[in-house]
Short mmCIF file of C-alpha atoms and ligand atoms in Angstrom, two decimals:
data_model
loop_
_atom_site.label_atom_id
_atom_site.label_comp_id
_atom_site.label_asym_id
_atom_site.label_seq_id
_atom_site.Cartn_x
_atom_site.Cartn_y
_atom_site.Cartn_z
CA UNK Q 1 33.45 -119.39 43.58
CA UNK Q 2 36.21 -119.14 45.82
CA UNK Q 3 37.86 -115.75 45.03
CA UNK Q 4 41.35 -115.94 45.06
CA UNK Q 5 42.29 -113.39 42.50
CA UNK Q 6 42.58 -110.38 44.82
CA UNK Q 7 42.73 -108.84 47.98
CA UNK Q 8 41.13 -105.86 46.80
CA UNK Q 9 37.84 -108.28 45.99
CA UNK Q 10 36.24 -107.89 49.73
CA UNK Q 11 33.03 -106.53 50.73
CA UNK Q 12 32.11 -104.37 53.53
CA UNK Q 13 30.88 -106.68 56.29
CA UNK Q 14 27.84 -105.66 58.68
CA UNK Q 15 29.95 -103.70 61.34
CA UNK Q 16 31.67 -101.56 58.53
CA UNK Q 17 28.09 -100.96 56.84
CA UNK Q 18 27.24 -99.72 60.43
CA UNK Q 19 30.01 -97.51 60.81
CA UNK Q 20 29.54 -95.48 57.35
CA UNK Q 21 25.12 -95.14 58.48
CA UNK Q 22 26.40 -93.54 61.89
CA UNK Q 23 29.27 -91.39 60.16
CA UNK Q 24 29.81 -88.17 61.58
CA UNK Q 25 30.84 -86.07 58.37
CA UNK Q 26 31.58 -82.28 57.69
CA UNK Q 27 33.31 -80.73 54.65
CA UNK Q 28 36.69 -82.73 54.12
CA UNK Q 29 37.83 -80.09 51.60
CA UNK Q 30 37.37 -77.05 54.38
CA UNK Q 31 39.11 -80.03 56.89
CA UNK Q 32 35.61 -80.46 58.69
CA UNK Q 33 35.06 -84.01 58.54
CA UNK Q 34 35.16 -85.37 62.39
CA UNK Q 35 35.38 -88.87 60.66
CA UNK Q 36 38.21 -88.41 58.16
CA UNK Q 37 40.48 -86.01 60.77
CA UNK Q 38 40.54 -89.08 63.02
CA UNK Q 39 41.45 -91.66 60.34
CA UNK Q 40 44.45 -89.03 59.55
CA UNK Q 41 45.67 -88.41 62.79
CA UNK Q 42 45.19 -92.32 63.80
CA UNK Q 43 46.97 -92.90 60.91
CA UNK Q 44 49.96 -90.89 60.89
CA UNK Q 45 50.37 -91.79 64.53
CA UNK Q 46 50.47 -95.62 64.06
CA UNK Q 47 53.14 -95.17 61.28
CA UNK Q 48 55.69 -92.33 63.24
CA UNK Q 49 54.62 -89.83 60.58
CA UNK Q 50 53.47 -86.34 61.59
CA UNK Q 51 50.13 -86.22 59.10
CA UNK Q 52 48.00 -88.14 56.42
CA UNK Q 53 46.16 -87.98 54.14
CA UNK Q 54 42.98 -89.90 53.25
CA UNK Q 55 43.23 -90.82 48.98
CA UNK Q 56 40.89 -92.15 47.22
CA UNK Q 57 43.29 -94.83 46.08
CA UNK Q 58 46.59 -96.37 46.43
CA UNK Q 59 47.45 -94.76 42.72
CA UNK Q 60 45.88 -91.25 43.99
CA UNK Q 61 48.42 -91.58 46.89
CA UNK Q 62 51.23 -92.36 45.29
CA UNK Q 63 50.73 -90.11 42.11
CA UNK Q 64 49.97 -87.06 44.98
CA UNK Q 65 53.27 -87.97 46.84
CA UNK Q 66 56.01 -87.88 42.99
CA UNK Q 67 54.33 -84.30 42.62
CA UNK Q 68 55.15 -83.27 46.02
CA UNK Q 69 58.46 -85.02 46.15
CA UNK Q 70 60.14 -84.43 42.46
CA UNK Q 71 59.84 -81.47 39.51
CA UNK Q 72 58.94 -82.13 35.77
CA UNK Q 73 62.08 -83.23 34.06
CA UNK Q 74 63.94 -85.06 36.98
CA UNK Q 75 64.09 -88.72 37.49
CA UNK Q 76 62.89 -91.56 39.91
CA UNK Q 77 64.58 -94.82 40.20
CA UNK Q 78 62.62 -97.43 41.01
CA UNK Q 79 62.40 -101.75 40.61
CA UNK Q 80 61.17 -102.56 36.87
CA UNK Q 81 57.96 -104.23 38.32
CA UNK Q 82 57.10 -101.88 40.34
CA UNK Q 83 53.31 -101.42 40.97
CA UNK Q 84 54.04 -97.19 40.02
CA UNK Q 85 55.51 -98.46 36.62
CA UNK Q 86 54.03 -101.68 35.60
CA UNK Q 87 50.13 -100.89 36.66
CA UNK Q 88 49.42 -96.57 37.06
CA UNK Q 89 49.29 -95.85 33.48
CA UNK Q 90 52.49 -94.09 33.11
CA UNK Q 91 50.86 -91.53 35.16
CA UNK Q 92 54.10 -90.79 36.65
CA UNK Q 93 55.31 -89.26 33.51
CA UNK Q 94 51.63 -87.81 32.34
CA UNK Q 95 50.99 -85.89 36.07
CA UNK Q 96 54.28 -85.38 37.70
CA UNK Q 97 56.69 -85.72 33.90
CA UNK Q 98 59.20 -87.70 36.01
CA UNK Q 99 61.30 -89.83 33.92
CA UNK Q 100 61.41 -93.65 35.51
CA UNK Q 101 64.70 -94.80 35.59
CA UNK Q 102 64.30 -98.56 36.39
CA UNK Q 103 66.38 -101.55 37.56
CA UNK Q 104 66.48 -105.08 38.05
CA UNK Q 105 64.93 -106.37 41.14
CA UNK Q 106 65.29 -109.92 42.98
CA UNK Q 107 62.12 -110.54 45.10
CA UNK Q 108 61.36 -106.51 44.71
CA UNK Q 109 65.63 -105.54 46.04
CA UNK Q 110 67.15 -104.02 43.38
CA UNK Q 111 70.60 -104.49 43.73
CA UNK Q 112 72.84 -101.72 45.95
CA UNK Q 113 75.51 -101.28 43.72
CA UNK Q 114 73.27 -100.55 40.88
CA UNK Q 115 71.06 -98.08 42.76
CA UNK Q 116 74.28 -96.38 44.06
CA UNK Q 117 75.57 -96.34 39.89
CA UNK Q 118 71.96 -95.09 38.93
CA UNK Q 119 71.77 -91.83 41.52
CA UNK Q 120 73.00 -89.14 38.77
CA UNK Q 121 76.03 -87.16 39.18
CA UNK Q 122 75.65 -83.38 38.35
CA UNK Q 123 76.08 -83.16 34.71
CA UNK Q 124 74.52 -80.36 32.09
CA UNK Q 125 73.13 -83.48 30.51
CA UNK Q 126 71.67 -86.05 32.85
CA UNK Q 127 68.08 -85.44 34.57
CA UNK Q 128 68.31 -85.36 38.76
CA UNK Q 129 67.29 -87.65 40.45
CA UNK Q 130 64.50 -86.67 42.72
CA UNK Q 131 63.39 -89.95 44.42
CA UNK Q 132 63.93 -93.60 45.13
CA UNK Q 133 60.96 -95.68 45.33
CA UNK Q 134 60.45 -98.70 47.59
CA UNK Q 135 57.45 -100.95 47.38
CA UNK Q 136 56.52 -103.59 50.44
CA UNK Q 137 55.33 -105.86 50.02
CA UNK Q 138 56.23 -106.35 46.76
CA UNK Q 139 53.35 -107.29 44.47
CA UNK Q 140 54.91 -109.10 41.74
CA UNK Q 141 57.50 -110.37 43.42
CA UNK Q 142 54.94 -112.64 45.20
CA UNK Q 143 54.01 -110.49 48.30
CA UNK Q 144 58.04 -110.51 49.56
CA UNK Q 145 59.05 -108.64 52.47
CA UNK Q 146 62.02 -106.35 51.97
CA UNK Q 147 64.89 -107.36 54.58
CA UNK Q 148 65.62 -104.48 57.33
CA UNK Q 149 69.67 -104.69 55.63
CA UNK Q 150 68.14 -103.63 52.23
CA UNK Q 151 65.67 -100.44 53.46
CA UNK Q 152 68.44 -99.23 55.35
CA UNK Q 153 71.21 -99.85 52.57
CA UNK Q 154 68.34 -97.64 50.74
CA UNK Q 155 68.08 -95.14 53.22
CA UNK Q 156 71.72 -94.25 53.69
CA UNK Q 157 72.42 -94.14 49.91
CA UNK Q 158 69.42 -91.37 49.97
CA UNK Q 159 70.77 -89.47 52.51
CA UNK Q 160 74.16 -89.28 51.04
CA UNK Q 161 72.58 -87.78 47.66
CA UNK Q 162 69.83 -85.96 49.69
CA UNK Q 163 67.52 -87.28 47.72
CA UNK Q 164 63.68 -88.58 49.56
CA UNK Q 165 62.45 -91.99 49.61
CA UNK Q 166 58.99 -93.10 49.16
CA UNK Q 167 57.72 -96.32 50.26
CA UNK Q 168 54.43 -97.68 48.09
CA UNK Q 169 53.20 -99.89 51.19
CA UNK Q 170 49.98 -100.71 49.32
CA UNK Q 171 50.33 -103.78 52.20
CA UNK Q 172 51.95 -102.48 54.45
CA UNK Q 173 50.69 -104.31 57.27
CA UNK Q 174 51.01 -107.41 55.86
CA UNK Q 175 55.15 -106.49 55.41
CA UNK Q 176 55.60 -105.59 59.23
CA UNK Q 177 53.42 -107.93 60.17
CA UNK Q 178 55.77 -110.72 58.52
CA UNK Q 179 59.09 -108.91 59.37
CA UNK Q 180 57.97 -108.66 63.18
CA UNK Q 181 58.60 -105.12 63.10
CA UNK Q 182 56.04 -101.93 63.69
CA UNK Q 183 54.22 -100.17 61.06
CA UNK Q 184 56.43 -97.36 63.00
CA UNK Q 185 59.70 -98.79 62.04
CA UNK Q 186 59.17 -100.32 58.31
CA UNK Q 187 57.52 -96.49 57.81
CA UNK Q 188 60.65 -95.10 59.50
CA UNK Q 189 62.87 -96.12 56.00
CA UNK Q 190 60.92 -93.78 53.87
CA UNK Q 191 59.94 -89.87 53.85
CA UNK Q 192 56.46 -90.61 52.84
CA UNK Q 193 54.64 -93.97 52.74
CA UNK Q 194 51.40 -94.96 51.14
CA UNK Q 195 49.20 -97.85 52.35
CA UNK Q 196 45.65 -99.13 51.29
CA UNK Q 197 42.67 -99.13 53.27
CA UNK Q 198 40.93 -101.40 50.34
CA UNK Q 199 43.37 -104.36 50.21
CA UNK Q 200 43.95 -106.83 53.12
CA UNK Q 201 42.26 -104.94 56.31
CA UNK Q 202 39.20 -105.00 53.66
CA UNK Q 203 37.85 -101.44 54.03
CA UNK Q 204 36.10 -101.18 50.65
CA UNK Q 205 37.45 -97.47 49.52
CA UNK Q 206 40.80 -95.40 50.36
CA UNK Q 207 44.70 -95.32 50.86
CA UNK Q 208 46.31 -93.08 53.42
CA UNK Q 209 49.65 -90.91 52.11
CA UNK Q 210 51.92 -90.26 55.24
CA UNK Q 211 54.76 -88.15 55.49
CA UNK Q 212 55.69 -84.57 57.43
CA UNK Q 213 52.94 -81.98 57.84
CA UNK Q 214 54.89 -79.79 55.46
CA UNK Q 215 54.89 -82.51 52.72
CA UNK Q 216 50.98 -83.49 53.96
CA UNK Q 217 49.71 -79.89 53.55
CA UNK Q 218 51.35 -79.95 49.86
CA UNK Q 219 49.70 -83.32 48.58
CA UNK Q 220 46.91 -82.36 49.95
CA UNK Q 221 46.65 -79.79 47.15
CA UNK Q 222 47.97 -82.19 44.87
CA UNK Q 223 44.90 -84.40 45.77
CA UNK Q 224 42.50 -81.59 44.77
CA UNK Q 225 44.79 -81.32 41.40
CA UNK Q 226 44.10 -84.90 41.14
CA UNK Q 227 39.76 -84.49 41.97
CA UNK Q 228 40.49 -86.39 45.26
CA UNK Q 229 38.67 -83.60 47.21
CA UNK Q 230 35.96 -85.99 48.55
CA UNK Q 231 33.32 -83.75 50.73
CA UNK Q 232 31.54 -85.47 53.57
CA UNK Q 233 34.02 -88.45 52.89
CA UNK Q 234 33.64 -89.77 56.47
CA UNK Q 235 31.20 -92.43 55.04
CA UNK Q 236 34.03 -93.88 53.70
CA UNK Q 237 36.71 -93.27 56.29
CA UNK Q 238 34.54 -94.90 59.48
CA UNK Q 239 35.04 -98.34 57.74
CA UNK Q 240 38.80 -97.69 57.05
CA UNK Q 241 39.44 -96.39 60.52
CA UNK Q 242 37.42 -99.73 61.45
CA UNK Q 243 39.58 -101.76 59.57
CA UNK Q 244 43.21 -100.20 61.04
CA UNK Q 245 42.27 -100.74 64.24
CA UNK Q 246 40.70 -103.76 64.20
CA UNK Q 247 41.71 -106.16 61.21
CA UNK Q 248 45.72 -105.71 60.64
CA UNK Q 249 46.12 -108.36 63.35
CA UNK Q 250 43.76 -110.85 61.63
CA UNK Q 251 46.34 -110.58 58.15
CA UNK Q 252 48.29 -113.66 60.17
CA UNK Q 253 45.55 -115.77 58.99
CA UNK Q 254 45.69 -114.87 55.23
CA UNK Q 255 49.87 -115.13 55.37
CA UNK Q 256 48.50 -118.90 56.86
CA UNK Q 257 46.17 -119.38 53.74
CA UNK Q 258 48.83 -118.88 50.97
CA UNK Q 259 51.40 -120.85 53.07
CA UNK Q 260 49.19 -123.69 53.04
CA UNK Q 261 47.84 -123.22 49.53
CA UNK Q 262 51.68 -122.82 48.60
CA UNK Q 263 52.53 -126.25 49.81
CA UNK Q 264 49.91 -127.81 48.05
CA UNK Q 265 51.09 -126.01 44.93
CA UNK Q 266 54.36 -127.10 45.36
CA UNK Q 267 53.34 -130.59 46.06
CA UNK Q 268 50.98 -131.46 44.10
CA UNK Q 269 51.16 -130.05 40.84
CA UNK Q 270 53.46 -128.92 37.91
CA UNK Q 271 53.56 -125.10 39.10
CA UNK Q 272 56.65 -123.42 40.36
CA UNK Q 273 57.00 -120.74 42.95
CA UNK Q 274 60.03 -119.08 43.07
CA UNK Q 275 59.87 -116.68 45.67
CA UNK Q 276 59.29 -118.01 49.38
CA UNK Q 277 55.45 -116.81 50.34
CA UNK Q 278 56.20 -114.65 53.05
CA UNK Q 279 52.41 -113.45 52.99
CA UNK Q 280 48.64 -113.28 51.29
CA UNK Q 281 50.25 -113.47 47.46
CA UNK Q 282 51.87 -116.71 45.56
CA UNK Q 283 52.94 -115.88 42.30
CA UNK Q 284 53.13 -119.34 40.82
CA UNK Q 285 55.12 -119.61 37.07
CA UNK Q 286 54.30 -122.25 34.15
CA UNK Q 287 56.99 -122.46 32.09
CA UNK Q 288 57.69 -125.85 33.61
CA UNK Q 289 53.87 -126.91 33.39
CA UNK Q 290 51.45 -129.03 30.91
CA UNK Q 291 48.72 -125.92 31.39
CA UNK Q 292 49.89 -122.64 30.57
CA UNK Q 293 48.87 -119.38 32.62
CA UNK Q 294 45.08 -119.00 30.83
CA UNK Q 295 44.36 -122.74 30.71
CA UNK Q 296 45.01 -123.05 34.63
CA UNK Q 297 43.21 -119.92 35.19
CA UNK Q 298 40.08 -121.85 33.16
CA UNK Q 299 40.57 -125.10 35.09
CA UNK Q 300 40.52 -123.60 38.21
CA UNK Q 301 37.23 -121.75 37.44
CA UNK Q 302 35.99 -124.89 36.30
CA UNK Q 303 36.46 -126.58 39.91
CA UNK Q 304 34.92 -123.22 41.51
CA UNK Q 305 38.48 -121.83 42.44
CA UNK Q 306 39.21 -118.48 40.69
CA UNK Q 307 42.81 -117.02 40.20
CA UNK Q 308 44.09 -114.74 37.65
CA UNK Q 309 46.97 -115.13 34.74
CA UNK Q 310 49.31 -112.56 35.78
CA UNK Q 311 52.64 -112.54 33.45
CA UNK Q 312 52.79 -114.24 30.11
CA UNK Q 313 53.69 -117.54 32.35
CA UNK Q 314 52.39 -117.50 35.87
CA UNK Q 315 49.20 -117.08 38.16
CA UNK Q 316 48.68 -115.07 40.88
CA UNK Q 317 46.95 -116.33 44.16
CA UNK Q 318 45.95 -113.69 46.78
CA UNK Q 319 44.36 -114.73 49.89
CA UNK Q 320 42.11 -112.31 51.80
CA UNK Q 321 39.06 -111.83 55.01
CA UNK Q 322 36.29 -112.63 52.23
CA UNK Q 323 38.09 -116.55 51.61
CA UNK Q 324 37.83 -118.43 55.33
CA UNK Q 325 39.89 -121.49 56.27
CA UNK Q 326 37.18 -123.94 55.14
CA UNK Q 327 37.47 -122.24 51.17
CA UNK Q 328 40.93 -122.31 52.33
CA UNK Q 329 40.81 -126.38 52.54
CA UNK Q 330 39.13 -126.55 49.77
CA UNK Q 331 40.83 -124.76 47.37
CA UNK Q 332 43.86 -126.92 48.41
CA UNK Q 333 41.80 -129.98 47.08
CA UNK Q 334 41.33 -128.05 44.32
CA UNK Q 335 44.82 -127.45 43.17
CA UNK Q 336 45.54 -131.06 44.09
CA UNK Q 337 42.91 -132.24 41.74
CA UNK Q 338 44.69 -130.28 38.87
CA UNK Q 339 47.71 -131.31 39.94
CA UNK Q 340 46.81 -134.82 39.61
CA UNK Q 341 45.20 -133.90 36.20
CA UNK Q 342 47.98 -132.30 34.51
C1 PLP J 1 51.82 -102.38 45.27
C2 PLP J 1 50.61 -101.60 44.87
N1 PLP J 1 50.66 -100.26 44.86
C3 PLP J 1 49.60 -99.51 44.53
C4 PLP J 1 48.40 -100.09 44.18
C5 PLP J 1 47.28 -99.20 43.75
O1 PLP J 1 46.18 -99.26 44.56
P1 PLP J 1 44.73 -98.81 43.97
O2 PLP J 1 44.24 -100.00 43.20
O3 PLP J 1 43.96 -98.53 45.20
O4 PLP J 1 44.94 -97.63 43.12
C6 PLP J 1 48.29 -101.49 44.18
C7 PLP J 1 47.02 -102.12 43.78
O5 PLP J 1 46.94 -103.30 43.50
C8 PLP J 1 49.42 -102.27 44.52
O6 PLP J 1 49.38 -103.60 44.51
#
């Protein structure tokens, strides 16, 4: 089966099994792990931040990061799809009991004039707003990139309100990568930023939370809160440090895959994408198709291709390191089987 369902779906490969034997590990939770201090401080360096901190998961992350940034009882505006909304089990209202106030987005952007109308005025009434949330790429937007006018547009309605800005860059690599900007400058837009180890650079456990040392040193309690105090953790932080340094530039070749895989799509069959595939993720609607979501889903499978049925009407497609250019090929022959078939 070619799996093309996730990036979260690849395995360790030899040199990252290699890594976690030879580990050198102490106590994370007294701040003795050799292993994990390095991933930190590698981290926080390549993204301009002072600190990290080593999660056990993009949700852990970003669930430690609205307790540091925001107080029971205020509010956090946010896109309506976002990943924090849609996908965390309204854990931002069970842990942190943050109300999410959320808007309309066009390929994950809300729009300005909204986000500047939905920043609270002081009022006896109204909740405060204590953060805007930014997520890049956007996931169910179809992997989009958000444009360098929008973060900034972002940025400098935050800073007239005061109010912090936290960036869920699940894949973040994969955003600078296609904006042709650092990790440095897309972090830049946002106070604290959280990025996954476990998704495209294919480490198999861990997100890293960046921000000041101040806000590091509190989430790092919040972690604990959360049971993320993970002992002799460096098993698991030599194969993400393995995978920051040496797979963010090999991403190109997934943003390749679903470019090619999008043509095909768009080609050959009855599908329609409606975002442009900036990178690993096609999100690929129905309504105009003879199959619906499940029945392509089951076709696929049937021709050894699997993708998953994402909204009522579309599928998602997510290229990653465990699908090479050969699976790649075929997979397109795939689609253009189905297309000819439906
Ligand atoms: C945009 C985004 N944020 C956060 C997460 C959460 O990551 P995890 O599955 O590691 O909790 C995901 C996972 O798919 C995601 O796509």
């Amino acid at each position: 089966m070619i799996d093309l369902r996730s990036d979260t779906i690849t395995r360790p490969d030899q040199r990252m099994r290699e890594l976690m034997m030879q580990a050198e590990v102490g106590d994370d939770v007294f701040g003795e792990d050799p292993t994990v201090n390095e991933l930190e401080q590698e981290a926080a360096a390549l993204l301009g931040k002072e600190a990290a901190l080593f999660t056990t998961s993009g949700t852990q992350g970003n669930q430690a990061a609205l307790l540091v940034h925001t107080r029971p009882g205020q509010e956090v505006i946010m896109d309506d799809e976002a990943h924090v909304f849609v996908y965390e089990g309204a854990a931002i209202s069970a842990f942190a009991g943050v109300q999410s106030r959320t808007l309309p987005h066009t390929h994950g952007e809300m729009n300005i004039e909204q986000l500047k109308k939905a920043v609270r005025p002081e009022d006896i009434h109204y909740p405060e707003t204590g953060l805007i949330w930014l997520e890049h790429t956007h996931n169910r937007a179809g992997g989009t990139v958000l444009s360098e006018e929008y973060m900034t547009q972002v940025r400098s309605t935050a800073d007239e309100h005061g109010i912090p800005v936290h960036m869920d860059g699940a894949r973040l690599f994969n955003a600078s990568l296609a904006a042709g900007m650092s990790p440095a400058a897309t972090a830049a837009y946002a106070d604290s930023v959280q990025f996954c180890l476990s998704k495209g650079l294919g480490a198999p456990v861990g997100s890293i939370l960046t921000g000041t040392k101040t806000f590091i040193d509190q989430a790092r309690k919040k972690r604990k809160m959360l049971g993320g105090g993970m002992r002799q953790a460096g098993v698991i932080a030599a194969p993400g440090l393995y995978a920051l340094r040496e797979r963010r530039a090999r991403l190109q070749e997934d943003h390749d895959h679903a470019a090619a895989i999008a043509a095909v799509l768009r080609e050959s069959t009855d599908l329609t994408i409606r975002h442009e595939v900036q990178t690993n993720i096609i999100v690929a609607d129905t309504d105009q198709s003879s199959r619906s979501a499940e029945e392509w889903v089951t076709a696929a499978a049937a021709e050894g291709a699997a993708v998953i049925a994402y909204k009522p009407e579309s599928i998602r497609i997510t290229t990653n390191a465990d699908v090479s250019a050969a699976e790649v090929d075929t997979a397109c022959r795939i689609f253009e089987k189905l297309g000819a078939s439906s």
